[in-house]
mmCIF file of C-alpha atoms in Angstrom:
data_model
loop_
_atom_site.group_PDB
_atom_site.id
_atom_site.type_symbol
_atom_site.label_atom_id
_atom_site.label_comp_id
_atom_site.label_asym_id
_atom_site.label_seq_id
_atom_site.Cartn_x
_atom_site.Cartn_y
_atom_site.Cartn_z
ATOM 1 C CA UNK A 1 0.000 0.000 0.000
ATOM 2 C CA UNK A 2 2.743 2.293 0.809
ATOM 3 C CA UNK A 3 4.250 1.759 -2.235
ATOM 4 C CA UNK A 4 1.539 2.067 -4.144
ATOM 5 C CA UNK A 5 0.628 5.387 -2.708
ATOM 6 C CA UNK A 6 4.529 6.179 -3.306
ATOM 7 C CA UNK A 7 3.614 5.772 -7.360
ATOM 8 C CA UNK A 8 0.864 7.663 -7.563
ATOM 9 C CA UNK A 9 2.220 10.642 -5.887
ATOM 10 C CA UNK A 10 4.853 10.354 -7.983
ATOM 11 C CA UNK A 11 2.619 10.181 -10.802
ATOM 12 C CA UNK A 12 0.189 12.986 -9.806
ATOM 13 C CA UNK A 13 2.795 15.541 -9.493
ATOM 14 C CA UNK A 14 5.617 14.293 -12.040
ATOM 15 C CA UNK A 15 3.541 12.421 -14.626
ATOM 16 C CA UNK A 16 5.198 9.354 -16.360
ATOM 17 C CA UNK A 17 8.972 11.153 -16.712
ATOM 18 C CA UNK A 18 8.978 11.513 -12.834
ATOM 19 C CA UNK A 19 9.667 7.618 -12.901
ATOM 20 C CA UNK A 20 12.524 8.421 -14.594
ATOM 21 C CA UNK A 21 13.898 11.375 -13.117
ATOM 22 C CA UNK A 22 17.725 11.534 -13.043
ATOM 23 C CA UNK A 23 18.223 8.443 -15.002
ATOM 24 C CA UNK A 24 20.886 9.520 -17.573
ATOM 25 C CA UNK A 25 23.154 10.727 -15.182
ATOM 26 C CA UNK A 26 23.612 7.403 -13.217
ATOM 27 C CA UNK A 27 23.498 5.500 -16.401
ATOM 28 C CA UNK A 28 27.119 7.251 -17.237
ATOM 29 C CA UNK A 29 27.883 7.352 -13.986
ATOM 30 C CA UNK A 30 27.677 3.829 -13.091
ATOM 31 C CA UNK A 31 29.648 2.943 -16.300
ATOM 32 C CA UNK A 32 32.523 4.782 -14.562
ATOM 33 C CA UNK A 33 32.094 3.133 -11.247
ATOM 34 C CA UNK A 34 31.891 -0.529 -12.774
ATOM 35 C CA UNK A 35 34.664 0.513 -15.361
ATOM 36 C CA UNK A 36 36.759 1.758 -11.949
ATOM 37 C CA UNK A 37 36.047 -1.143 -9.519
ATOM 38 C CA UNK A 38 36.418 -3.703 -11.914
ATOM 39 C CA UNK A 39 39.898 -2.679 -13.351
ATOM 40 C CA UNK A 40 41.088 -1.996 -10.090
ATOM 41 C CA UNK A 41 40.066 -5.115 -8.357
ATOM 42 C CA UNK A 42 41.870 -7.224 -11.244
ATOM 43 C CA UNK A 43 44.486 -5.070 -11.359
ATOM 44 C CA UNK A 44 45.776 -4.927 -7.348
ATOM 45 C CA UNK A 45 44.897 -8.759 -7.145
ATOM 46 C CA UNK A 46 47.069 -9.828 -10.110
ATOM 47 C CA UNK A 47 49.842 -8.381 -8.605
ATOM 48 C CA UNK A 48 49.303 -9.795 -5.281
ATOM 49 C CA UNK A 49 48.558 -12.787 -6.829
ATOM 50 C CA UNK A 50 51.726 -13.086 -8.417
ATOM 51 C CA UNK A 51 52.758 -16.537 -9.311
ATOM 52 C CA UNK A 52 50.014 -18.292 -6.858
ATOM 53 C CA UNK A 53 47.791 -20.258 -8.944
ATOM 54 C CA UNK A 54 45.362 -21.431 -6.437
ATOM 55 C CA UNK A 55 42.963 -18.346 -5.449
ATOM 56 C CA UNK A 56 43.624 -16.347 -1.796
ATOM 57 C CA UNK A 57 41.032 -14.661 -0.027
ATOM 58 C CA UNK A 58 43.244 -12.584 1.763
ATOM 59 C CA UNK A 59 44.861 -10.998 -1.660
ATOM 60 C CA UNK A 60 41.349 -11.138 -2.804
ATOM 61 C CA UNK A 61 39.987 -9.159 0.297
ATOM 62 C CA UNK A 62 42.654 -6.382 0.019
ATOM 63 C CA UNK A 63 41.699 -5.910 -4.040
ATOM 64 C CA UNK A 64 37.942 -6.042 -3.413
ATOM 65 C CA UNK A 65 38.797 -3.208 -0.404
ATOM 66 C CA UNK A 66 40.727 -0.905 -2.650
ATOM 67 C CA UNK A 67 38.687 -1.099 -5.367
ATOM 68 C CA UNK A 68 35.472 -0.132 -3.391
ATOM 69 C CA UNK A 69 38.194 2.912 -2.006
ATOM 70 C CA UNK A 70 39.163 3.846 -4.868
ATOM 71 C CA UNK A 71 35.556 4.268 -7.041
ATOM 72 C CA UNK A 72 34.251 5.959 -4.079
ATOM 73 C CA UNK A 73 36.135 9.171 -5.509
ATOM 74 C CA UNK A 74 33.149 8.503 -8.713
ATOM 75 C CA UNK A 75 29.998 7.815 -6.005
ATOM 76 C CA UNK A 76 30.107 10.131 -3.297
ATOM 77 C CA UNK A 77 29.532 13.209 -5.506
ATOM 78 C CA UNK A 78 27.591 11.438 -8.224
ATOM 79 C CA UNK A 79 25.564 9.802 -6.055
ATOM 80 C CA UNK A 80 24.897 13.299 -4.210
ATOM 81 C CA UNK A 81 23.667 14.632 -7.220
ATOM 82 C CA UNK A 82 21.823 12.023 -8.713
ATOM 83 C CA UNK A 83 19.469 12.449 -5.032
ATOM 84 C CA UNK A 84 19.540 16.445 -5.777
ATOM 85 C CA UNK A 85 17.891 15.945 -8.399
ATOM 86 C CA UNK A 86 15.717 13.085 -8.050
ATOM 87 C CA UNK A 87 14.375 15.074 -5.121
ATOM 88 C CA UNK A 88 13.915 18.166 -6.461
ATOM 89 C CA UNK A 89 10.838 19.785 -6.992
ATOM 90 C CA UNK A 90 9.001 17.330 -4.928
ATOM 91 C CA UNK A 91 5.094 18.989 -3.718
ATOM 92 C CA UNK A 92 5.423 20.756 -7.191
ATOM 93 C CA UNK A 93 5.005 19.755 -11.168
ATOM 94 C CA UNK A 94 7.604 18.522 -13.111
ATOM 95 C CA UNK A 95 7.695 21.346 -15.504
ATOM 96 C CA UNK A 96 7.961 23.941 -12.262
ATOM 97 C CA UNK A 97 11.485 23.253 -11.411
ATOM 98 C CA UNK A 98 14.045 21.347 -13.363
ATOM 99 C CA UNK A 99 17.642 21.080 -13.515
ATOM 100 C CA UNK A 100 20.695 18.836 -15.219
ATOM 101 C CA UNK A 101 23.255 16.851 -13.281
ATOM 102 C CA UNK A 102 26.130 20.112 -14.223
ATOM 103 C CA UNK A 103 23.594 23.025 -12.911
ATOM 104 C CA UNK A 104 23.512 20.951 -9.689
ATOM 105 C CA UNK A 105 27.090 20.598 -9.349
ATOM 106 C CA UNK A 106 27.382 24.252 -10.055
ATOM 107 C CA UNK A 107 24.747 24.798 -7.353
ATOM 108 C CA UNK A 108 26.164 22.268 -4.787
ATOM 109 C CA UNK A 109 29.729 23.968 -5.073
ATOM 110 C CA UNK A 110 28.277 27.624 -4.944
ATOM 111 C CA UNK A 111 25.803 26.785 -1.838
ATOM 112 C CA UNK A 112 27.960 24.173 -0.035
ATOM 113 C CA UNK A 113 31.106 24.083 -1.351
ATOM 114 C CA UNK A 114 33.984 20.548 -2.502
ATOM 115 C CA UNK A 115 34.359 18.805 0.631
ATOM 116 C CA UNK A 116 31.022 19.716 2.924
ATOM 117 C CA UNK A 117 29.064 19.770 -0.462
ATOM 118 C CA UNK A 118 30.151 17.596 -3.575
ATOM 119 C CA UNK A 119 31.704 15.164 -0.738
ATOM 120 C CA UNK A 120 29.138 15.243 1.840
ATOM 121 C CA UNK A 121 28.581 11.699 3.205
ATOM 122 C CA UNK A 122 31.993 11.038 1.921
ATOM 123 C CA UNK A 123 32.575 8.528 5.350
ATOM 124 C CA UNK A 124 29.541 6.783 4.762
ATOM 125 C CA UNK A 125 29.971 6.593 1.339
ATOM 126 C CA UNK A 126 33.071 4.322 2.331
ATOM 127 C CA UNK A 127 32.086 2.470 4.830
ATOM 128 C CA UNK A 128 29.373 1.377 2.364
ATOM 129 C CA UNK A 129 31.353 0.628 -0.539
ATOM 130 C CA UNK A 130 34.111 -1.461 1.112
ATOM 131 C CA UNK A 131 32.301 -3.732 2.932
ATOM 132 C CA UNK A 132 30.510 -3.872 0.273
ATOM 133 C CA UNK A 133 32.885 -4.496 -2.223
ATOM 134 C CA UNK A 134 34.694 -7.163 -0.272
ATOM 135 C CA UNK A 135 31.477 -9.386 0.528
ATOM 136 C CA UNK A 136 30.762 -9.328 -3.576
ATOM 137 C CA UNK A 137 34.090 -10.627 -4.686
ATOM 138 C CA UNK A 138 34.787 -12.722 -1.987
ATOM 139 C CA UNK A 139 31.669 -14.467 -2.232
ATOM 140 C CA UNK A 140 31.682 -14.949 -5.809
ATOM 141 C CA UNK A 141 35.065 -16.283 -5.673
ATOM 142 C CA UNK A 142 34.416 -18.798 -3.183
ATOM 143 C CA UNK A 143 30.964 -19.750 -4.791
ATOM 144 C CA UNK A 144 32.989 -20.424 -8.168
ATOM 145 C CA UNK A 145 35.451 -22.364 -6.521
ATOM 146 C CA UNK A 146 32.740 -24.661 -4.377
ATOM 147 C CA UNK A 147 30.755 -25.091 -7.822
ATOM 148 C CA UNK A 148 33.967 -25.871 -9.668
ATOM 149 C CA UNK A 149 35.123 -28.340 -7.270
ATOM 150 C CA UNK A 150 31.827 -30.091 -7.693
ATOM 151 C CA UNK A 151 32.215 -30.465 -10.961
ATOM 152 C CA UNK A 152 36.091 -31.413 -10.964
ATOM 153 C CA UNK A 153 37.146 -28.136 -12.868
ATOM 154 C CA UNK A 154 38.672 -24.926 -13.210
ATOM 155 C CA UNK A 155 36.817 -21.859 -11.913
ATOM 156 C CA UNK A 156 37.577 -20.162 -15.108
ATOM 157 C CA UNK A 157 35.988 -23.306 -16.698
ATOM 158 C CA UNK A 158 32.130 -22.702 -15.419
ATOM 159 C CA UNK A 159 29.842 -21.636 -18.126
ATOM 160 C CA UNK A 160 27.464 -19.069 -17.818
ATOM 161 C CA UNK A 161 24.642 -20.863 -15.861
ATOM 162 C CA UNK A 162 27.073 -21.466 -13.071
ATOM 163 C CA UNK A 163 28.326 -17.734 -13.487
ATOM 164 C CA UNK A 164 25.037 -16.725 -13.384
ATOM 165 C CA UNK A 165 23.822 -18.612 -10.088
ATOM 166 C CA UNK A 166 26.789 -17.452 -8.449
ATOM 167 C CA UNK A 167 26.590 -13.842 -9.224
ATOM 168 C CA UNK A 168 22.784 -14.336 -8.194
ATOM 169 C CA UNK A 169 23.696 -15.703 -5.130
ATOM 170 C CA UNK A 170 26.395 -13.124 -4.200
ATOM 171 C CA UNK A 171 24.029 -10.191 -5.236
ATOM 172 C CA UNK A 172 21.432 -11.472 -2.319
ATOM 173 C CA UNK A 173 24.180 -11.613 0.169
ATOM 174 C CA UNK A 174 25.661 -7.988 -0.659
ATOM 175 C CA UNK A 175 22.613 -6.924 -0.222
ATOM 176 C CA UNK A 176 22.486 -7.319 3.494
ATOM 177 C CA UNK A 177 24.804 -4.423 4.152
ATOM 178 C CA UNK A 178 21.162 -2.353 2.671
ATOM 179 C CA UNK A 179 20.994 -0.404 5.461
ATOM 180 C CA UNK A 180 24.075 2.042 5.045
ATOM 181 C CA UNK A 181 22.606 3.001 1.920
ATOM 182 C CA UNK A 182 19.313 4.538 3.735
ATOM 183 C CA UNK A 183 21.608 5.661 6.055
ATOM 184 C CA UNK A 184 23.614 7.427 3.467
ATOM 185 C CA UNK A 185 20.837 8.673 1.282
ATOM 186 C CA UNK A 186 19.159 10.614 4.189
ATOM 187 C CA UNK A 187 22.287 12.279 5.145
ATOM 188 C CA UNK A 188 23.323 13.381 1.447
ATOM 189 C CA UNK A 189 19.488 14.205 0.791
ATOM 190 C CA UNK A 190 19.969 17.394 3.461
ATOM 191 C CA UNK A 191 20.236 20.765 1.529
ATOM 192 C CA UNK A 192 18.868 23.757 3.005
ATOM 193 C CA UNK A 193 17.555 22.251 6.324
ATOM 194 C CA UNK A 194 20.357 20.840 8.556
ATOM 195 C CA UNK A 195 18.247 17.613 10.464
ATOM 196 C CA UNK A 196 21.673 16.054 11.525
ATOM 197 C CA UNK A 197 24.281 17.342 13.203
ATOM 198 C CA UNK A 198 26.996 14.364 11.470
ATOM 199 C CA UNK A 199 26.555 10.820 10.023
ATOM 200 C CA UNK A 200 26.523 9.376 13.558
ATOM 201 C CA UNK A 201 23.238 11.741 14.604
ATOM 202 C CA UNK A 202 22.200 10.299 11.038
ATOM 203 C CA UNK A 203 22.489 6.375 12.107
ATOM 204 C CA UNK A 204 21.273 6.926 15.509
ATOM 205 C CA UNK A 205 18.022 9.204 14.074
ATOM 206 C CA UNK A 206 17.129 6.883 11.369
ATOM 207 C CA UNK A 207 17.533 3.921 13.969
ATOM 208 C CA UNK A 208 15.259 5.320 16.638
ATOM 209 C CA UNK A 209 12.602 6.522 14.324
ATOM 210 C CA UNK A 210 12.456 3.421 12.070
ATOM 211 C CA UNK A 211 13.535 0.853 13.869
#
């Protein structure tokens, strides 16, 4: 029910667009992030990796860690923005107020500046990512390597069915770290009024209000 009265709202004062508000910009965005943790990852575990042929979880840990570091320089601002501007506007009609992800970078710099601006939520950001970052790769590594065994071959043997569950299965368990994104949403979602005096008035808000 809440949901659907969510969608309507959404509906009533956006129309069908308002579904789609502020998709282009993450759609580049992302392809940045995934381009970023991705190359890193591969590239800080092959050379930890080395001449090891068998997989380690440690040298696997420290890549996963340092990639979901590293990209966070990509999410924390465009992440910011994208919830700008999905949230602007809201009580009014689409067509009353509407701006691109570079006017609210412009505006986010002018009105709040780099680091307490563009960066805002720039711990929570990380301790999102990381964790993260490290439960994905981890997981999917040792998921490959239990379904491999099974099957008396190479990880890098597994077609895409066995990809496929794994990543599946991985996706549900990353998910269980959900809660820092709320976390981090509400506090990057502040503009104008200031409801939290730091990230850890943020946790301990959200937690007492919504259980």
């Amino acid at each position: 029910m809440q949901y659907a009265l969510l969608a309507y709202n959404v509906h009533a004062y956006a129309q069908l667009m308002g579904y789609y508000r502020g998709m282009l910009y993450p759609l580049v965005s992302q392809t940045m992030i995934n381009a970023t943790v991705f190359g890193v990852e591969n590239l800080v575990y092959n050379n930890l990796q080395r001449e090891e042929t068998s997989i380690n979880y440690l040298n696997k840990a420290v890549a996963s860690a340092t990639a979901g570091t590293v990209q966070c320089l990509i999410v924390c601002p465009s992440e910011l923005i994208k919830i700008r501007m999905q949230n602007q506007g809201i009580g009014e009609r689409f067509s009353d107020r509407k701006f691109g992800p570079w006017r609210a970078t412009i505006t986010i710099l002018q009105n709040e500046g780099l680091f307490r601006g563009l960066f805002k939520g720039w711990w929570l950001t990380l301790f999102r990512e990381v964790p993260q970052y490290l439960i994905y790769f981890t997981t999917f590594a040792a998921i490959q390597q239990q379904i491999a065994r099974r099957k008396k071959i190479e990880a890098k043997e597994l077609g895409m069915r066995d990809n496929a569950l794994a990543g599946g299965f991985t996706g549900v368990v990353t998910w269980l770290w959900y809660p820092m994104d709320v976390v981090k949403t509400l506090y990057q979602n502040e503009e104008k009024k200031k409801r939290y005096s730091g990230m850890l008035d943020c946790c301990r808000k959200t937690v007492k209000e919504n259980g």
